[in-house]
Each structure stands twice: as C-alpha cells, then as structure tokens.
Amino acid sequence: RLLLRTRLCFLLQPFVKNTKNKAYFSRYQVKFRRRREGRTDYRQRKRLVCQDKNKYQSPKYRLVVRFTNTQVICQIVYSLVDGDRILCQANSKELARYGLSVGLKNYAAAYCTGLLAARRLLQKVGLDDVYEGNSEVDATIVSTEYDKKKYFVDEVDEDKRPFRCLLDVGCKPTTTGHRVFGALKGAADGGLDIPHSEKRFPGFDRDSKEYDADMHRERIFGGHVGEYMEYLEEEDNQKYQEHFASFIAAEVEADGLEELYESVHEKIREDPSPSPKKDFSPDKSFKRKAKLTLDERKARVQAKKDAKNAEL
C-alpha cells in the first residue's frame, strides 16, 4: 500500500521545467562590477560618453555632480578608452576660502560650487575673459542662436566657441528642485554651455507649465534655509540650537544669508584658482613596538595570573 501510494503521488505531481540548468549557467554573463554595486548607470553613461565618428578624437565633456554626507563635488570629466580624466574639479569645502564655512551641501552651496568649477575651468582654458557668464543672479535661463545652433550663453564669440559639457547626475533621481540642478545653474551662470531647461528648477509648476524665477532665486540665496531657521527659533528653540549649532558658532543669521552668498559669488569671480598645495612632512618620530617573543608573551600572561591570585 505504501509503495502504491508513493507511486500515485509521483504520478500526480505537476511537471516543473528546470530553467536554470547547465545550459543556462554556461551562458550566464556576470554584469559589470559597478553595475552590481549599483554605482554606475551604463545606459546613461553610454549616451554621455559616445562621440560621433566624424568628430574624431574630440571628447564629450561632462559636468559630474556628486553629493556626500558633508560636501558637494563638481568635476569636469572626459572619457578615454582606459578610463576617465578629470580636467577640473571643485568641492564645497573650498568655499571656506570665500567666506562660507557652514551649510556645505544645501542648494545654495551647490550653486556656489558649480560657479566655482565653471570659473576655474574657463580660467584654465583661457575663456574666462570671453565668457563671463551671468553675474546678476536672476535665475532666468540664458540662451542664444548662432549659426543655426543653440548655445546656453549670453553671447557667442566669433573666434572662440563656448565650452560645452553635459550634466552627469549619476544614479540620483532627477526630481524637480533637486540640488543637482543648483550646481547646474551655478555652472551655467559661470559661463559654461550646458543644455538645460527650466522644467527641473525650483519654481516650475508642472500643471500650469509656468516657471517662477523669483522662487528659484530665493533658493540660490538660501531663502528656504533662512525661513526654517526663523521658524525653529520661534517654535522650538532647543532644536534650533542643536540643528543650527554650526551656524550659531559661525555667527551666521537668517537675515544675513543673502548678503553672505552674494559676497561668496563675488569672491569666486575675483579668484577662482585652486589654493596652493601644502607641503607634507611625515612624523618620523613614531616607531612601532617590537613584537613580543613567545617566552615574553607567556611571562606576561603568568604575571597577570600571579597578580590576580595575589588579589584573591
């Protein structure tokens, strides 16, 4: 009976196809390492890097914007067969030279970092006098038509074309009002030719298709941070003291944020060059302790045991 029941159960089982067989695993291809880590979107990267063959070896430049827990990093990058090359870079920790030492990863800091990277690059390639960018920050989009082509600068020089680069956001979601677009706006106002529209800037209403430039300007000058500072100071002073401790220590007040950012923009335009590297001299006085021998280790353990027995 038991044997008959086992045979019946075997016959009644549904047929299940084994898909992951030897043929499957022999054809399995491992994804790229940075894809497995979730760090590179290769579909996006291919479109940002691949250049037309009739343009020969001229590379496509990318404005790479990345955010860490403490700072904003902006880099002008181009790709070769054996890897990427960085033409110029700026990070928000450098803004301390220009008078901004707190709030180094908000929208206003992203704008300042993008502006610094743009001015530094144009100074390096000799275009800083030709393309000065938009010195009056009004959050409007500047573009011009020249030779049947659209450039995102105020005016195109006949001899020297503007420096074009494309925004590289990495794996960040491109939501409306994202800080990535603050860095983009800073670089565009700095004189770089970056294709963009107002659809992802703060102040754009998707339903009415209207763009409020004043709202975007308020973000650039840290208006949203100032409002939150005033709100917390009135409603919950203890949280204000904790949340804005670095602002209080640096004597930065909500009323003075706009003036602070204006002065930072002016100082960046005056001198965008990187700070000179400091000479590094290692401390050679430190010496590692010599490794104990087996006898010394045993004697050390015995001494500890004797000390413990003496206490008892």
mmCIF file of C-alpha atoms in Angstrom:
data_model
loop_
_atom_site.group_PDB
_atom_site.id
_atom_site.type_symbol
_atom_site.label_atom_id
_atom_site.label_comp_id
_atom_site.label_asym_id
_atom_site.label_seq_id
_atom_site.Cartn_x
_atom_site.Cartn_y
_atom_site.Cartn_z
ATOM 1 C CA ARG A 1 0.000 0.000 0.000
ATOM 2 C CA LEU A 2 2.724 2.409 0.959
ATOM 3 C CA LEU A 3 4.566 1.659 -2.302
ATOM 4 C CA LEU A 4 1.355 2.177 -4.332
ATOM 5 C CA ARG A 5 0.613 5.466 -2.582
ATOM 6 C CA THR A 6 4.155 6.717 -3.286
ATOM 7 C CA ARG A 7 3.818 5.842 -6.982
ATOM 8 C CA LEU A 8 0.434 7.592 -7.210
ATOM 9 C CA CYS A 9 1.829 10.754 -5.575
ATOM 10 C CA PHE A 10 4.729 10.744 -8.015
ATOM 11 C CA LEU A 11 2.369 10.409 -10.973
ATOM 12 C CA LEU A 12 0.061 13.205 -9.741
ATOM 13 C CA GLN A 13 2.897 15.767 -9.310
ATOM 14 C CA PRO A 14 2.855 18.552 -11.962
ATOM 15 C CA PHE A 15 5.694 18.773 -14.439
ATOM 16 C CA VAL A 16 8.151 21.571 -13.472
ATOM 17 C CA LYS A 17 10.651 22.667 -16.098
ATOM 18 C CA ASN A 18 14.168 23.193 -14.779
ATOM 19 C CA THR A 19 15.168 26.501 -16.392
ATOM 20 C CA LYS A 20 18.450 27.066 -14.535
ATOM 21 C CA ASN A 21 20.194 24.025 -15.945
ATOM 22 C CA LYS A 22 23.735 23.510 -17.206
ATOM 23 C CA ALA A 23 22.973 25.316 -20.479
ATOM 24 C CA TYR A 24 21.740 28.369 -18.527
ATOM 25 C CA PHE A 25 24.831 28.632 -16.350
ATOM 26 C CA SER A 26 27.225 28.017 -19.234
ATOM 27 C CA ARG A 27 25.770 31.104 -20.992
ATOM 28 C CA TYR A 28 25.400 33.303 -17.880
ATOM 29 C CA GLN A 29 27.289 36.586 -18.161
ATOM 30 C CA VAL A 30 28.234 38.477 -14.996
ATOM 31 C CA LYS A 31 27.270 42.167 -15.032
ATOM 32 C CA PHE A 32 29.914 44.884 -14.738
ATOM 33 C CA ARG A 33 31.245 45.381 -11.228
ATOM 34 C CA ARG A 34 29.935 48.949 -10.864
ATOM 35 C CA ARG A 35 26.525 47.775 -12.126
ATOM 36 C CA ARG A 36 26.481 45.031 -9.483
ATOM 37 C CA GLU A 37 27.369 47.637 -6.851
ATOM 38 C CA GLY A 38 24.629 49.962 -8.153
ATOM 39 C CA ARG A 39 27.115 52.801 -8.694
ATOM 40 C CA THR A 40 27.024 53.331 -12.488
ATOM 41 C CA ASP A 41 24.075 53.604 -14.857
ATOM 42 C CA TYR A 42 25.721 52.279 -18.037
ATOM 43 C CA ARG A 43 22.744 53.105 -20.242
ATOM 44 C CA GLN A 44 23.109 56.748 -19.226
ATOM 45 C CA ARG A 45 26.912 56.664 -19.383
ATOM 46 C CA LYS A 46 26.942 55.309 -22.946
ATOM 47 C CA ARG A 47 24.871 58.260 -24.169
ATOM 48 C CA LEU A 48 27.012 60.784 -22.293
ATOM 49 C CA VAL A 49 30.357 59.375 -23.445
ATOM 50 C CA CYS A 50 29.924 58.122 -27.040
ATOM 51 C CA GLN A 51 31.003 60.694 -29.611
ATOM 52 C CA ASP A 52 30.178 60.899 -33.342
ATOM 53 C CA LYS A 53 32.867 59.339 -35.532
ATOM 54 C CA ASN A 54 33.031 62.391 -37.768
ATOM 55 C CA LYS A 55 34.178 64.406 -34.731
ATOM 56 C CA TYR A 56 37.265 62.206 -34.474
ATOM 57 C CA GLN A 57 39.057 62.331 -31.118
ATOM 58 C CA SER A 58 37.270 65.375 -29.661
ATOM 59 C CA PRO A 59 35.840 64.136 -26.333
ATOM 60 C CA LYS A 60 32.459 64.807 -24.802
ATOM 61 C CA TYR A 61 32.859 66.716 -21.560
ATOM 62 C CA ARG A 62 30.600 66.023 -18.574
ATOM 63 C CA LEU A 63 29.754 68.115 -15.533
ATOM 64 C CA VAL A 64 29.748 65.403 -12.876
ATOM 65 C CA VAL A 65 27.898 66.424 -9.693
ATOM 66 C CA ARG A 66 28.023 64.211 -6.602
ATOM 67 C CA PHE A 67 26.837 64.694 -3.016
ATOM 68 C CA THR A 68 28.444 63.145 0.060
ATOM 69 C CA ASN A 69 27.312 63.430 3.687
ATOM 70 C CA THR A 70 29.372 66.583 4.128
ATOM 71 C CA GLN A 71 30.012 68.273 0.783
ATOM 72 C CA VAL A 72 29.219 68.827 -2.905
ATOM 73 C CA ILE A 73 31.747 67.762 -5.559
ATOM 74 C CA CYS A 74 31.702 69.143 -9.121
ATOM 75 C CA GLN A 75 34.090 67.826 -11.782
ATOM 76 C CA ILE A 76 34.597 68.423 -15.491
ATOM 77 C CA VAL A 77 35.382 64.957 -16.881
ATOM 78 C CA TYR A 78 36.088 63.384 -20.272
ATOM 79 C CA SER A 79 36.471 59.698 -21.106
ATOM 80 C CA LEU A 80 39.206 57.735 -22.813
ATOM 81 C CA VAL A 81 39.417 54.027 -23.592
ATOM 82 C CA ASP A 82 41.357 53.277 -20.427
ATOM 83 C CA GLY A 83 39.253 55.428 -18.089
ATOM 84 C CA ASP A 84 38.061 58.934 -17.235
ATOM 85 C CA ARG A 85 40.231 62.039 -16.986
ATOM 86 C CA ILE A 86 39.369 64.988 -14.754
ATOM 87 C CA LEU A 87 40.022 68.356 -16.369
ATOM 88 C CA CYS A 88 38.939 70.464 -13.404
ATOM 89 C CA GLN A 89 37.233 69.956 -10.041
ATOM 90 C CA ALA A 90 35.822 71.945 -7.145
ATOM 91 C CA ASN A 91 34.181 70.951 -3.874
ATOM 92 C CA SER A 92 32.161 72.902 -1.354
ATOM 93 C CA LYS A 93 34.828 72.597 1.374
ATOM 94 C CA GLU A 94 36.836 75.109 -0.658
ATOM 95 C CA LEU A 95 34.089 77.690 -0.069
ATOM 96 C CA ALA A 96 35.608 78.409 3.367
ATOM 97 C CA ARG A 97 38.243 80.456 1.473
ATOM 98 C CA TYR A 98 35.430 82.669 0.173
ATOM 99 C CA GLY A 99 33.658 83.141 3.496
ATOM 100 C CA LEU A 100 31.207 80.202 3.562
ATOM 101 C CA SER A 101 32.070 77.554 6.174
ATOM 102 C CA VAL A 102 28.610 76.187 7.099
ATOM 103 C CA GLY A 103 25.780 74.536 5.149
ATOM 104 C CA LEU A 104 28.113 72.996 2.577
ATOM 105 C CA LYS A 105 25.646 70.631 0.877
ATOM 106 C CA ASN A 106 22.414 72.624 0.510
ATOM 107 C CA TYR A 107 21.050 74.134 -2.719
ATOM 108 C CA ALA A 108 22.879 77.453 -2.302
ATOM 109 C CA ALA A 109 26.216 75.690 -1.643
ATOM 110 C CA ALA A 110 25.660 73.508 -4.729
ATOM 111 C CA TYR A 111 25.171 76.685 -6.805
ATOM 112 C CA CYS A 112 28.393 78.208 -5.406
ATOM 113 C CA THR A 113 30.361 75.014 -6.106
ATOM 114 C CA GLY A 114 29.079 74.837 -9.703
ATOM 115 C CA LEU A 115 30.004 78.506 -10.186
ATOM 116 C CA LEU A 116 33.493 77.881 -8.777
ATOM 117 C CA ALA A 117 34.069 74.851 -11.041
ATOM 118 C CA ALA A 118 32.924 76.800 -14.124
ATOM 119 C CA ARG A 119 35.071 79.875 -13.466
ATOM 120 C CA ARG A 120 38.095 77.712 -12.608
ATOM 121 C CA LEU A 121 37.749 75.697 -15.827
ATOM 122 C CA LEU A 122 37.332 78.750 -18.058
ATOM 123 C CA GLN A 123 40.368 80.344 -16.429
ATOM 124 C CA LYS A 124 42.352 77.162 -17.135
ATOM 125 C CA VAL A 125 41.413 77.035 -20.848
ATOM 126 C CA GLY A 126 41.686 80.799 -21.358
ATOM 127 C CA LEU A 127 37.993 81.600 -21.867
ATOM 128 C CA ASP A 128 37.264 83.419 -18.597
ATOM 129 C CA ASP A 129 37.502 86.889 -20.198
ATOM 130 C CA VAL A 130 35.433 85.903 -23.262
ATOM 131 C CA TYR A 131 32.578 84.174 -21.353
ATOM 132 C CA GLU A 132 31.950 85.872 -18.027
ATOM 133 C CA GLY A 133 28.540 84.275 -17.526
ATOM 134 C CA ASN A 134 25.592 85.803 -15.728
ATOM 135 C CA SER A 135 26.884 87.998 -12.891
ATOM 136 C CA GLU A 136 23.362 89.212 -11.977
ATOM 137 C CA VAL A 137 21.724 86.165 -10.436
ATOM 138 C CA ASP A 138 18.079 86.360 -11.540
ATOM 139 C CA ALA A 139 17.510 82.581 -12.098
ATOM 140 C CA THR A 140 16.433 83.079 -15.715
ATOM 141 C CA ILE A 141 17.653 80.773 -18.482
ATOM 142 C CA VAL A 142 20.092 82.433 -20.881
ATOM 143 C CA SER A 143 20.409 81.106 -24.442
ATOM 144 C CA THR A 144 21.243 82.398 -27.903
ATOM 145 C CA GLU A 145 21.093 81.168 -31.509
ATOM 146 C CA TYR A 146 24.286 81.275 -33.562
ATOM 147 C CA ASP A 147 24.970 79.604 -36.903
ATOM 148 C CA LYS A 148 21.731 77.550 -36.661
ATOM 149 C CA LYS A 149 22.761 76.165 -33.297
ATOM 150 C CA LYS A 150 21.535 76.923 -29.787
ATOM 151 C CA TYR A 151 24.090 77.911 -27.142
ATOM 152 C CA PHE A 152 23.262 78.395 -23.484
ATOM 153 C CA VAL A 153 25.361 81.527 -23.040
ATOM 154 C CA ASP A 154 24.553 85.212 -23.318
ATOM 155 C CA GLU A 155 26.655 85.916 -26.428
ATOM 156 C CA VAL A 156 28.794 83.734 -28.718
ATOM 157 C CA ASP A 157 32.261 84.906 -29.719
ATOM 158 C CA GLU A 158 33.130 84.572 -33.431
ATOM 159 C CA ASP A 159 36.613 83.149 -32.838
ATOM 160 C CA LYS A 160 36.117 81.043 -29.708
ATOM 161 C CA ARG A 161 33.013 78.949 -29.130
ATOM 162 C CA PRO A 162 31.766 78.401 -25.565
ATOM 163 C CA PHE A 163 32.883 75.348 -23.592
ATOM 164 C CA ARG A 164 30.083 72.777 -23.860
ATOM 165 C CA CYS A 165 29.560 69.999 -21.316
ATOM 166 C CA LEU A 166 26.655 67.740 -20.335
ATOM 167 C CA LEU A 167 25.221 67.224 -16.867
ATOM 168 C CA ASP A 168 26.010 63.831 -15.307
ATOM 169 C CA VAL A 169 23.713 63.140 -12.335
ATOM 170 C CA GLY A 170 24.814 59.534 -11.741
ATOM 171 C CA CYS A 171 22.150 57.393 -10.065
ATOM 172 C CA LYS A 172 20.310 60.297 -8.409
ATOM 173 C CA PRO A 173 16.587 60.764 -9.185
ATOM 174 C CA THR A 174 16.123 63.930 -11.253
ATOM 175 C CA THR A 175 13.163 65.314 -9.344
ATOM 176 C CA THR A 176 12.083 68.936 -9.658
ATOM 177 C CA GLY A 177 14.126 71.128 -7.318
ATOM 178 C CA HIS A 178 16.949 68.632 -6.761
ATOM 179 C CA ARG A 179 20.267 70.105 -5.558
ATOM 180 C CA VAL A 180 21.984 68.693 -8.661
ATOM 181 C CA PHE A 181 20.249 71.382 -10.687
ATOM 182 C CA GLY A 182 21.584 74.031 -8.297
ATOM 183 C CA ALA A 183 25.112 73.027 -9.332
ATOM 184 C CA LEU A 184 23.979 73.041 -12.980
ATOM 185 C CA LYS A 185 22.618 76.579 -12.656
ATOM 186 C CA GLY A 186 25.809 77.763 -10.953
ATOM 187 C CA ALA A 187 27.959 76.318 -13.757
ATOM 188 C CA ALA A 188 25.674 77.803 -16.425
ATOM 189 C CA ASP A 189 25.844 81.234 -14.758
ATOM 190 C CA GLY A 190 29.605 80.776 -14.557
ATOM 191 C CA GLY A 191 29.873 80.747 -18.354
ATOM 192 C CA LEU A 192 29.654 77.083 -19.362
ATOM 193 C CA ASP A 193 27.422 75.989 -22.237
ATOM 194 C CA ILE A 194 25.231 73.282 -20.663
ATOM 195 C CA PRO A 195 21.984 72.255 -22.419
ATOM 196 C CA HIS A 196 19.080 72.560 -19.964
ATOM 197 C CA SER A 197 15.569 73.910 -19.457
ATOM 198 C CA GLU A 198 13.591 75.296 -16.524
ATOM 199 C CA LYS A 199 11.466 72.137 -16.087
ATOM 200 C CA ARG A 200 13.531 70.742 -13.186
ATOM 201 C CA PHE A 201 14.344 74.012 -11.443
ATOM 202 C CA PRO A 202 12.560 75.015 -8.205
ATOM 203 C CA GLY A 203 9.620 77.228 -9.102
ATOM 204 C CA PHE A 204 8.435 75.282 -12.142
ATOM 205 C CA ASP A 205 4.785 74.188 -11.956
ATOM 206 C CA ARG A 206 4.147 71.043 -13.971
ATOM 207 C CA ASP A 207 0.392 71.589 -14.239
ATOM 208 C CA SER A 208 0.369 75.191 -15.410
ATOM 209 C CA LYS A 209 3.736 74.881 -17.269
ATOM 210 C CA GLU A 210 4.897 78.132 -15.678
ATOM 211 C CA TYR A 211 8.279 78.944 -14.167
ATOM 212 C CA ASP A 212 8.643 81.230 -11.143
ATOM 213 C CA ALA A 213 12.194 82.605 -11.384
ATOM 214 C CA ASP A 214 11.861 84.541 -8.100
ATOM 215 C CA MET A 215 11.287 81.311 -6.178
ATOM 216 C CA HIS A 216 14.380 79.788 -7.752
ATOM 217 C CA ARG A 217 16.417 82.903 -6.922
ATOM 218 C CA GLU A 218 15.308 82.606 -3.302
ATOM 219 C CA ARG A 219 16.690 79.043 -3.199
ATOM 220 C CA ILE A 220 20.006 80.162 -4.729
ATOM 221 C CA PHE A 221 20.460 82.684 -1.916
ATOM 222 C CA GLY A 222 19.406 80.264 0.839
ATOM 223 C CA GLY A 223 15.966 81.772 1.474
ATOM 224 C CA HIS A 224 14.461 78.380 2.366
ATOM 225 C CA VAL A 225 17.210 77.817 4.970
ATOM 226 C CA GLY A 226 16.610 81.256 6.479
ATOM 227 C CA GLU A 227 12.864 80.641 6.741
ATOM 228 C CA TYR A 228 13.417 77.325 8.519
ATOM 229 C CA MET A 229 15.918 78.944 10.894
ATOM 230 C CA GLU A 230 13.377 81.624 11.866
ATOM 231 C CA TYR A 231 10.593 79.053 12.218
ATOM 232 C CA LEU A 232 12.639 76.782 14.502
ATOM 233 C CA GLU A 233 13.918 79.667 16.593
ATOM 234 C CA GLU A 234 10.334 80.710 17.378
ATOM 235 C CA GLU A 235 8.688 77.278 17.696
ATOM 236 C CA ASP A 236 11.401 75.015 19.154
ATOM 237 C CA ASN A 237 14.474 76.895 20.357
ATOM 238 C CA GLN A 238 16.199 73.792 21.730
ATOM 239 C CA LYS A 239 16.014 72.033 18.345
ATOM 240 C CA TYR A 240 17.225 75.251 16.711
ATOM 241 C CA GLN A 241 20.284 75.284 18.984
ATOM 242 C CA GLU A 242 21.072 71.659 18.076
ATOM 243 C CA HIS A 243 20.188 71.751 14.378
ATOM 244 C CA PHE A 244 21.970 75.023 13.525
ATOM 245 C CA ALA A 245 24.821 74.762 16.048
ATOM 246 C CA SER A 246 27.482 75.321 13.359
ATOM 247 C CA PHE A 247 25.572 78.376 12.019
ATOM 248 C CA ILE A 248 25.379 79.855 15.536
ATOM 249 C CA ALA A 249 29.091 79.162 16.164
ATOM 250 C CA ALA A 250 29.975 80.886 12.859
ATOM 251 C CA GLU A 251 27.607 83.799 13.743
ATOM 252 C CA VAL A 252 25.524 83.247 10.603
ATOM 253 C CA GLU A 253 21.977 84.589 10.992
ATOM 254 C CA ALA A 254 18.902 84.052 8.833
ATOM 255 C CA ASP A 255 18.717 87.744 7.868
ATOM 256 C CA GLY A 256 22.301 87.850 6.586
ATOM 257 C CA LEU A 257 22.253 84.764 4.345
ATOM 258 C CA GLU A 258 21.566 86.612 1.088
ATOM 259 C CA GLU A 259 24.399 89.091 1.683
ATOM 260 C CA LEU A 260 26.706 86.221 2.597
ATOM 261 C CA TYR A 261 26.022 84.305 -0.624
ATOM 262 C CA GLU A 262 26.325 87.480 -2.716
ATOM 263 C CA SER A 263 29.773 88.129 -1.257
ATOM 264 C CA VAL A 264 30.778 84.479 -1.909
ATOM 265 C CA HIS A 265 29.727 84.798 -5.588
ATOM 266 C CA GLU A 266 31.776 87.980 -5.978
ATOM 267 C CA LYS A 267 34.890 86.487 -4.351
ATOM 268 C CA ILE A 268 34.666 83.355 -6.521
ATOM 269 C CA ARG A 269 34.607 85.501 -9.669
ATOM 270 C CA GLU A 270 37.597 87.509 -8.441
ATOM 271 C CA ASP A 271 39.841 84.494 -7.837
ATOM 272 C CA PRO A 272 38.569 81.003 -8.784
ATOM 273 C CA SER A 273 42.055 79.436 -8.847
ATOM 274 C CA PRO A 274 42.678 76.492 -6.504
ATOM 275 C CA SER A 275 44.594 77.066 -3.281
ATOM 276 C CA PRO A 276 48.292 76.107 -3.369
ATOM 277 C CA LYS A 277 49.109 72.662 -2.055
ATOM 278 C CA LYS A 278 50.710 72.470 1.367
ATOM 279 C CA ASP A 279 53.993 70.617 1.762
ATOM 280 C CA PHE A 280 53.530 67.368 3.631
ATOM 281 C CA SER A 281 56.194 66.269 6.080
ATOM 282 C CA PRO A 282 55.504 62.941 7.812
ATOM 283 C CA ASP A 283 56.156 62.470 11.531
ATOM 284 C CA LYS A 284 59.177 60.150 11.617
ATOM 285 C CA SER A 285 59.495 60.117 15.394
ATOM 286 C CA PHE A 286 56.811 57.418 15.707
ATOM 287 C CA LYS A 287 58.112 53.850 15.897
ATOM 288 C CA ARG A 288 56.165 50.639 16.129
ATOM 289 C CA LYS A 289 56.662 48.487 19.189
ATOM 290 C CA ALA A 290 58.736 45.382 18.634
ATOM 291 C CA LYS A 291 56.762 42.143 18.514
ATOM 292 C CA LEU A 292 56.946 40.085 21.725
ATOM 293 C CA THR A 293 58.532 36.642 21.568
ATOM 294 C CA LEU A 294 56.704 33.517 22.717
ATOM 295 C CA ASP A 295 58.574 33.433 26.039
ATOM 296 C CA GLU A 296 57.794 37.101 26.687
ATOM 297 C CA ARG A 297 54.095 36.558 25.931
ATOM 298 C CA LYS A 298 53.979 33.564 28.309
ATOM 299 C CA ALA A 299 55.747 35.545 31.040
ATOM 300 C CA ARG A 300 53.251 38.414 30.554
ATOM 301 C CA VAL A 301 50.285 36.034 30.923
ATOM 302 C CA GLN A 302 51.857 34.422 34.019
ATOM 303 C CA ALA A 303 52.430 37.854 35.605
ATOM 304 C CA LYS A 304 48.747 38.697 35.101
ATOM 305 C CA LYS A 305 47.737 35.373 36.681
ATOM 306 C CA ASP A 306 50.052 35.955 39.675
ATOM 307 C CA ALA A 307 48.652 39.480 40.163
ATOM 308 C CA LYS A 308 45.093 38.111 40.116
ATOM 309 C CA ASN A 309 45.939 35.322 42.571
ATOM 310 C CA ALA A 310 47.546 37.826 44.922
ATOM 311 C CA GLU A 311 44.298 39.836 44.988
ATOM 312 C CA LEU A 312 42.335 36.728 45.976
#
